[in-house]
PDB file of C-alpha atoms in Angstrom:
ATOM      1  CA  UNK A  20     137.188 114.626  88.643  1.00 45.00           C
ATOM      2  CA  UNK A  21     140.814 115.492  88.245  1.00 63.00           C
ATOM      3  CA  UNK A  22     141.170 118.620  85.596  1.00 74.00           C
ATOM      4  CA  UNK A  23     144.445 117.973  82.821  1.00 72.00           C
ATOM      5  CA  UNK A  24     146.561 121.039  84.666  1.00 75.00           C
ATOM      6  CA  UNK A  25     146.472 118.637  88.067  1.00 77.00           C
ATOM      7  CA  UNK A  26     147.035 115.350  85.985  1.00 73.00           C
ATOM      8  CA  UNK A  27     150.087 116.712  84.008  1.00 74.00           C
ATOM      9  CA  UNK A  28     151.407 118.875  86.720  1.00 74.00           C
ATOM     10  CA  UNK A  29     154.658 120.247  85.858  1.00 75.00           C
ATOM     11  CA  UNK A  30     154.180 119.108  81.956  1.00 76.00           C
ATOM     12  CA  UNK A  31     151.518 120.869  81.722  1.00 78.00           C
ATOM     13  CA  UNK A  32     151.435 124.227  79.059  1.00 79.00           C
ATOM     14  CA  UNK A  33     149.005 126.007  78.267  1.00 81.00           C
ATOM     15  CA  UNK A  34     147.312 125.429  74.431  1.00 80.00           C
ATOM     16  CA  UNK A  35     148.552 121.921  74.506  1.00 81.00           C
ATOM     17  CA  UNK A  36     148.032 119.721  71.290  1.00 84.00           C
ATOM     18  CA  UNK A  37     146.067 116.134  72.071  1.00 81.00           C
ATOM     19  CA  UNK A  38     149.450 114.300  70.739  1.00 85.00           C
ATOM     20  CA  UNK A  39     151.539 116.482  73.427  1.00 82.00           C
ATOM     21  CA  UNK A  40     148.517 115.578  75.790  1.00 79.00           C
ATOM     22  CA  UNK A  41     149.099 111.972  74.838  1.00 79.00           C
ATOM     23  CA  UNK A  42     153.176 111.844  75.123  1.00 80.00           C
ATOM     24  CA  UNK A  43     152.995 113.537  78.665  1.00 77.00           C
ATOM     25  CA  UNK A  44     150.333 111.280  79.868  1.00 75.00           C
ATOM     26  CA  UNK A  45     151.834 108.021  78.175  1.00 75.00           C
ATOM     27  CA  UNK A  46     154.755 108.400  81.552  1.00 71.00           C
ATOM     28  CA  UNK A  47     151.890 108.745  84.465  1.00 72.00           C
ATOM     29  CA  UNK A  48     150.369 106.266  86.164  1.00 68.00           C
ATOM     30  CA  UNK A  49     146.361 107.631  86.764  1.00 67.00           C
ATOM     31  CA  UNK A  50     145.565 105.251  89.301  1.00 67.00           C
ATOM     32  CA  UNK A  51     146.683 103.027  91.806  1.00 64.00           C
ATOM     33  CA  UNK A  52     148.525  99.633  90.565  1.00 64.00           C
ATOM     34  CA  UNK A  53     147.357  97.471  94.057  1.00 65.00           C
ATOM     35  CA  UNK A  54     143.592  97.955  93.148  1.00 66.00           C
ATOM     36  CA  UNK A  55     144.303  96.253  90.238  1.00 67.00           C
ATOM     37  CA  UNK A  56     144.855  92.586  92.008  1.00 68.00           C
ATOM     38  CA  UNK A  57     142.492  89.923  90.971  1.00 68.00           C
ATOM     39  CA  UNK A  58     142.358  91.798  87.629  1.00 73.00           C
ATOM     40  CA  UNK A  59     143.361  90.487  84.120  1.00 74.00           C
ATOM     41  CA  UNK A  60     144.648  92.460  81.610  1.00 77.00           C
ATOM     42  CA  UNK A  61     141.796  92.910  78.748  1.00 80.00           C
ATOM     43  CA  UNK A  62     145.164  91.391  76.303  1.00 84.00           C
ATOM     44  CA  UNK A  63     145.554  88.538  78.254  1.00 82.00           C
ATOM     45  CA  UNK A  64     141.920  87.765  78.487  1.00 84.00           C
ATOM     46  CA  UNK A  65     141.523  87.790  74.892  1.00 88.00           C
ATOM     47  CA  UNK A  66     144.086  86.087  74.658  1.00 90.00           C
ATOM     48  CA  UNK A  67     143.008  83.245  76.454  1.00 88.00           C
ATOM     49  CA  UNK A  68     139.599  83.552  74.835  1.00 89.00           C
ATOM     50  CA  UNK A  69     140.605  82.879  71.360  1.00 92.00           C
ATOM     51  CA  UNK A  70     143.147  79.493  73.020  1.00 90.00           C
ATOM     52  CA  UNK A  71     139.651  78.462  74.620  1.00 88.00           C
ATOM     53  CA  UNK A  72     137.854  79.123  71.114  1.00 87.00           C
ATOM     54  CA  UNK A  73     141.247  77.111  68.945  1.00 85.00           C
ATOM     55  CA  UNK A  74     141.159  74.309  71.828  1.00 85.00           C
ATOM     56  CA  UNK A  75     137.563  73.509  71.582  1.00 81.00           C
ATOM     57  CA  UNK A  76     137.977  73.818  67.446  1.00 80.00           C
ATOM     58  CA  UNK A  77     140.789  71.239  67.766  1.00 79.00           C
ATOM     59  CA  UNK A  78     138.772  69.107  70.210  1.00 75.00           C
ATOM     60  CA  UNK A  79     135.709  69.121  67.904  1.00 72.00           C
ATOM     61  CA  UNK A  80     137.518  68.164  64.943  1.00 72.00           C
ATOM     62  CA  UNK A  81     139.624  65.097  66.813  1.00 72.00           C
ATOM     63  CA  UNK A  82     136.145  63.810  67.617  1.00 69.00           C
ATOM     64  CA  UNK A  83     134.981  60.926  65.807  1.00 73.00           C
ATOM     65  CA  UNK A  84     132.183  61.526  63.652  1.00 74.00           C
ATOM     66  CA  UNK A  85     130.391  59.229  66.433  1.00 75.00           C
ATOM     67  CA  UNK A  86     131.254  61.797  69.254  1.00 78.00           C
ATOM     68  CA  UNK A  87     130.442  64.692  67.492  1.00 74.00           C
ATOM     69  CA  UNK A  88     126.856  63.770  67.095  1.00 80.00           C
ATOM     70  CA  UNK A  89     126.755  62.274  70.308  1.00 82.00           C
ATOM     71  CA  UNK A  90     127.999  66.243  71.249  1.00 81.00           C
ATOM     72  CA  UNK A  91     125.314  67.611  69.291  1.00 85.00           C
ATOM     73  CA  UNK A  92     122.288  65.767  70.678  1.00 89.00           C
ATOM     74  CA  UNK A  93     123.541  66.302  73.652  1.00 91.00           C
ATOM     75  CA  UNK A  94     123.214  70.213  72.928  1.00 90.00           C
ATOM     76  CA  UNK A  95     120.165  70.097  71.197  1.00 93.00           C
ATOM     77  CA  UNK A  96     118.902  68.067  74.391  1.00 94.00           C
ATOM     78  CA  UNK A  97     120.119  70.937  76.853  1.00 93.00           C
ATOM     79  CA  UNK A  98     118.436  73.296  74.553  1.00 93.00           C
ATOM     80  CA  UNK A  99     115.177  71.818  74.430  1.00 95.00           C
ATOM     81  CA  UNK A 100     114.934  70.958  78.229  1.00 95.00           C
ATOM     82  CA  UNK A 101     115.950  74.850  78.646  1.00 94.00           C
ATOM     83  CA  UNK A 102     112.561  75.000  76.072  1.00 95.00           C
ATOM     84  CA  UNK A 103     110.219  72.912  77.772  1.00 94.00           C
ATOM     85  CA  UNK A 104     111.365  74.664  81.364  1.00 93.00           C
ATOM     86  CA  UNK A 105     110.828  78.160  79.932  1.00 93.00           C
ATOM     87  CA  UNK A 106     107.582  76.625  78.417  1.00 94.00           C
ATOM     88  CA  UNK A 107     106.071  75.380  81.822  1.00 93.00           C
ATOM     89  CA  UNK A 108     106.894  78.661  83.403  1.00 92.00           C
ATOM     90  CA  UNK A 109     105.404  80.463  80.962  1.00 93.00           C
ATOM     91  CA  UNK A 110     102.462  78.024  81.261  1.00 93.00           C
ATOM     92  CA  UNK A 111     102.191  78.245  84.905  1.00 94.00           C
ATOM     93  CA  UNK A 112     102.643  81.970  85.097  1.00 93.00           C
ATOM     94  CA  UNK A 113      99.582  82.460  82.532  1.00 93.00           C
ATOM     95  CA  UNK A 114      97.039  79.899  84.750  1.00 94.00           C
ATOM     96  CA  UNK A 115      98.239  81.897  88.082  1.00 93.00           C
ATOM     97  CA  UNK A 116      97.736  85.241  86.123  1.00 93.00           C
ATOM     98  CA  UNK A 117      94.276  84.127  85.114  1.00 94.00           C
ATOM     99  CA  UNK A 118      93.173  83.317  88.489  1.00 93.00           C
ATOM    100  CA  UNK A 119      93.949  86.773  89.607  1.00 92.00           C
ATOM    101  CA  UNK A 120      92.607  88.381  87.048  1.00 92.00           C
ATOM    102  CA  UNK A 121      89.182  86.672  88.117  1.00 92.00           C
ATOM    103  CA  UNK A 122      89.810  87.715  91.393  1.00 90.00           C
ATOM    104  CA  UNK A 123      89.720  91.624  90.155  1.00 89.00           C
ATOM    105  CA  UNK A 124      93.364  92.176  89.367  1.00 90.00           C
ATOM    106  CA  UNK A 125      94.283  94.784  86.737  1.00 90.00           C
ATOM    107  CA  UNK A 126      96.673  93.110  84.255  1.00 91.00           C
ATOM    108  CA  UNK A 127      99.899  94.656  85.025  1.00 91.00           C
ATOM    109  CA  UNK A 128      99.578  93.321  88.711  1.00 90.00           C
ATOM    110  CA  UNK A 129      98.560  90.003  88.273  1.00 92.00           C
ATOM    111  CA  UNK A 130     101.159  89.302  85.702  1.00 92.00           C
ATOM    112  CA  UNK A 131     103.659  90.769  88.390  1.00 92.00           C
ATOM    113  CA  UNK A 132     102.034  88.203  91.294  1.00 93.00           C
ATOM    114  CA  UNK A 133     101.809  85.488  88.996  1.00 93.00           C
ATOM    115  CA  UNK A 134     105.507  85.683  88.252  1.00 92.00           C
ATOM    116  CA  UNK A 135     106.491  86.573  91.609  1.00 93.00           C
ATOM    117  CA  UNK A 136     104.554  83.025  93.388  1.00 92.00           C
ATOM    118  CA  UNK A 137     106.377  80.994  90.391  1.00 92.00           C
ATOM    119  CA  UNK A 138     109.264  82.101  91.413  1.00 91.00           C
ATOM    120  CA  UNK A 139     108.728  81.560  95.030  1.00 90.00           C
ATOM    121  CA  UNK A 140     109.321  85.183  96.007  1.00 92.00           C
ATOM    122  CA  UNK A 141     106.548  85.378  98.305  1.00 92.00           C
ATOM    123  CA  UNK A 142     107.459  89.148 100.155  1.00 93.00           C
ATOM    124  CA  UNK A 143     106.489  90.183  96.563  1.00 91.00           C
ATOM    125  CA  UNK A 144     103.405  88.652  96.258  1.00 91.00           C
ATOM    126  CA  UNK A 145     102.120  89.464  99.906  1.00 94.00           C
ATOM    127  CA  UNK A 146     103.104  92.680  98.791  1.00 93.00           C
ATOM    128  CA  UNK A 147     101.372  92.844  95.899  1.00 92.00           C
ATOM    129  CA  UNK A 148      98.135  91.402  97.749  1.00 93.00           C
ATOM    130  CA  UNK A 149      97.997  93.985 100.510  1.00 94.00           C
ATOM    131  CA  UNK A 150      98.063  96.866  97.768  1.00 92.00           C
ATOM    132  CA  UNK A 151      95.615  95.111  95.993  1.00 92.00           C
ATOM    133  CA  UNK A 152      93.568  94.780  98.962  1.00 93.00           C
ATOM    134  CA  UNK A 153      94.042  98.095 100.113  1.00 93.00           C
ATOM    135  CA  UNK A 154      93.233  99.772  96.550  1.00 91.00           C
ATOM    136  CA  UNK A 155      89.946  97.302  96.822  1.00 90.00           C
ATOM    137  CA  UNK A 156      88.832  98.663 100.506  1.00 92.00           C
ATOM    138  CA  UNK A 157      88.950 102.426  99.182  1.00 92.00           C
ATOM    139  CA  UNK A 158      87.029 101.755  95.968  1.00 89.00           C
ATOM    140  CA  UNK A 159      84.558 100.114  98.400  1.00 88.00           C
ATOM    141  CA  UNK A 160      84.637 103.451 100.886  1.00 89.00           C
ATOM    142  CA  UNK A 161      84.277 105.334  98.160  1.00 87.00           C
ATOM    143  CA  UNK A 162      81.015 103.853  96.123  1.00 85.00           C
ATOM    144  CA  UNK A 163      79.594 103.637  99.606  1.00 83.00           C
ATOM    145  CA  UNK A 164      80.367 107.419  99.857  1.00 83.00           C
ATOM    146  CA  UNK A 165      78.871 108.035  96.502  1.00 82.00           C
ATOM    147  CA  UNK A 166      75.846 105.981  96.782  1.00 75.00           C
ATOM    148  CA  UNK A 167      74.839 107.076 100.643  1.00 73.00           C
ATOM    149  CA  UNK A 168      71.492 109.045 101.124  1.00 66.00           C
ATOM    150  CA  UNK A 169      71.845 112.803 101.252  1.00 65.00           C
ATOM    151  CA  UNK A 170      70.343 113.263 105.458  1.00 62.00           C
ATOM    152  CA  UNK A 171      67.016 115.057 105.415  1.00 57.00           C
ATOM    153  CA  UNK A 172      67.816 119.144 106.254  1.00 58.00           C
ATOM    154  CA  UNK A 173      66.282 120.553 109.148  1.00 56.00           C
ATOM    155  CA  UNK A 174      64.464 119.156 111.899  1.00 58.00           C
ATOM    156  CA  UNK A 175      60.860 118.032 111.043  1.00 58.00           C
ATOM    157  CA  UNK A 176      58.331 119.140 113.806  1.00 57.00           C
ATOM    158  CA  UNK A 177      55.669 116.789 112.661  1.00 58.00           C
ATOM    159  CA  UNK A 178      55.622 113.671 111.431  1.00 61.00           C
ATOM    160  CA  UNK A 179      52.445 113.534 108.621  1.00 70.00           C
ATOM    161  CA  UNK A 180      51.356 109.594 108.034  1.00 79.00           C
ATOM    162  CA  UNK A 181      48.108 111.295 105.952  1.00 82.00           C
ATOM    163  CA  UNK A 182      49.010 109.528 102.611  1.00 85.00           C
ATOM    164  CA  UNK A 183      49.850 106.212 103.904  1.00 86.00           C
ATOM    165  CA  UNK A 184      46.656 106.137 106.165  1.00 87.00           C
ATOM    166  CA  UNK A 185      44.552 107.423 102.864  1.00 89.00           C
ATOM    167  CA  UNK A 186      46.096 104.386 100.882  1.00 87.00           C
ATOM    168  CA  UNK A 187      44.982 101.743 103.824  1.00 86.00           C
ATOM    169  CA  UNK A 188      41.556 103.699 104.318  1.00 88.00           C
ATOM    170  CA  UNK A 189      40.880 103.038 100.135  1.00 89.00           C
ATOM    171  CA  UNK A 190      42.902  99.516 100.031  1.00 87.00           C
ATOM    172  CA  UNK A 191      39.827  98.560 102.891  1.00 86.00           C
ATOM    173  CA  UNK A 192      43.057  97.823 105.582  1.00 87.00           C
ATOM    174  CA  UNK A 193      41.536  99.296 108.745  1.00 86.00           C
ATOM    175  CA  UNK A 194      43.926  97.633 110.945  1.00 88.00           C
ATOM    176  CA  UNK A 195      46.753  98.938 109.511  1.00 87.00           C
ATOM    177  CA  UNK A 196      44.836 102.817 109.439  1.00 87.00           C
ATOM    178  CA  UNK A 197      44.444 102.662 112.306  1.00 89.00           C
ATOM    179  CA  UNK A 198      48.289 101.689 113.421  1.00 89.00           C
ATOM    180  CA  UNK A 199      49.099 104.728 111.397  1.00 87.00           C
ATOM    181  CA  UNK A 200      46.837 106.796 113.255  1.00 86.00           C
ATOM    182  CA  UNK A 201      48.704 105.828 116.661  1.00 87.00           C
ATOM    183  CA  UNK A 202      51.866 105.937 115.265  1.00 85.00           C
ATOM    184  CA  UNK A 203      51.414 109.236 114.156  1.00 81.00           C
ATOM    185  CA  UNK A 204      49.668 111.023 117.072  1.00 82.00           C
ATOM    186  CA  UNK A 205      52.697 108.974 119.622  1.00 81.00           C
ATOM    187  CA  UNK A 206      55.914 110.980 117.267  1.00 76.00           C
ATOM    188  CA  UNK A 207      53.877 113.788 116.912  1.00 73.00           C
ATOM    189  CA  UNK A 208      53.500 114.051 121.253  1.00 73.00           C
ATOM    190  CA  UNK A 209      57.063 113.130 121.618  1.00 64.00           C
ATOM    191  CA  UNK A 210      58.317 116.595 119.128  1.00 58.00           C
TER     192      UNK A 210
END
């Protein structure tokens, strides 16, 4: 940004009131008058605002009384089609939103989604999906995690069936004793 010494140039003196600011700046020109084309002048475009506003005064009040409510309904018809649109999409938003909330959603992101497939922008909602489903994979991962078995420390030398073989020796099982038995004596030979 330009400082006032390199705007004024030779004008410039030091301890300079902001109405001897004003008078030497008043002669400059601060920018360049060809990127200015395609521009209006903020004058002219009021200017042409307030014709636009007295045209459309002057039009209203030549209308018969006939055309002027024939004007008004058709307003009040443009404004309550704009209604029943922004009433659908609201409606159809809400039903998407609830299915995804059923699907595990948090509210934020299936209010996003929703909005996103009504409005057809579909990079969005596959978007939104994979995060979804990628957020759901690690909360799987980690409950697994949390819920696995702690493995049993050091190596067992023997493997000790004694209490199951008691329980099928007083249930009267014999057959199943007996399996025990083998099974036993066959890990305990292999250690």
């Amino acid at each position: 940004m330009a400082d006032l010494q390199t705007l004024l140039g030779d004008a410039y003196k030091e301890g300079m009131t902001l109405d001897e600011i004003n008078a030497a700046l008043a002669d400059r020109d601060l920018m360049d008058k060809s990127e200015m084309d395609g521009y209006v002048p903020k004058s002219l475009l009021d200017k042409a605002n307030t014709e636009a506003a007295d045209y459309k005064k002057k039009w209203r009040g030549a209308l018969s009384e006939a055309e002027q409510k024939a004007q008004d309904e058709k307003e009040k018809q443009a404004a309550m089609e704009n209604e029943l649109n922004q009433l659908r999409r609201d409606s159809k938003i809400a039903a998407y939103e609830k299915n995804y909330l059923g699907l595990g959603y948090d509210e934020k992101s299936a209010k996003e989604i929703a909005e996103a497939m009504f409005d057809g922008e579909m990079e969005t909602v596959f978007m939104l999906q994979k995060k979804f489903q990628e957020n759901k994979e690690r909360a799987i991962k980690a409950d697994l995690m949390k819920n696995m078995p702690a493995p049993p420390s050091g190596n067992q030398a023997t493997v000790d069936y004694s209490k199951q073989i008691a329980e099928a020796q007083t249930n009267g099982n014999m057959a199943l004793a007996a399996s025990l038995i083998r099974q036993q004596a066959e890990a305990n030979k292999k250690q």
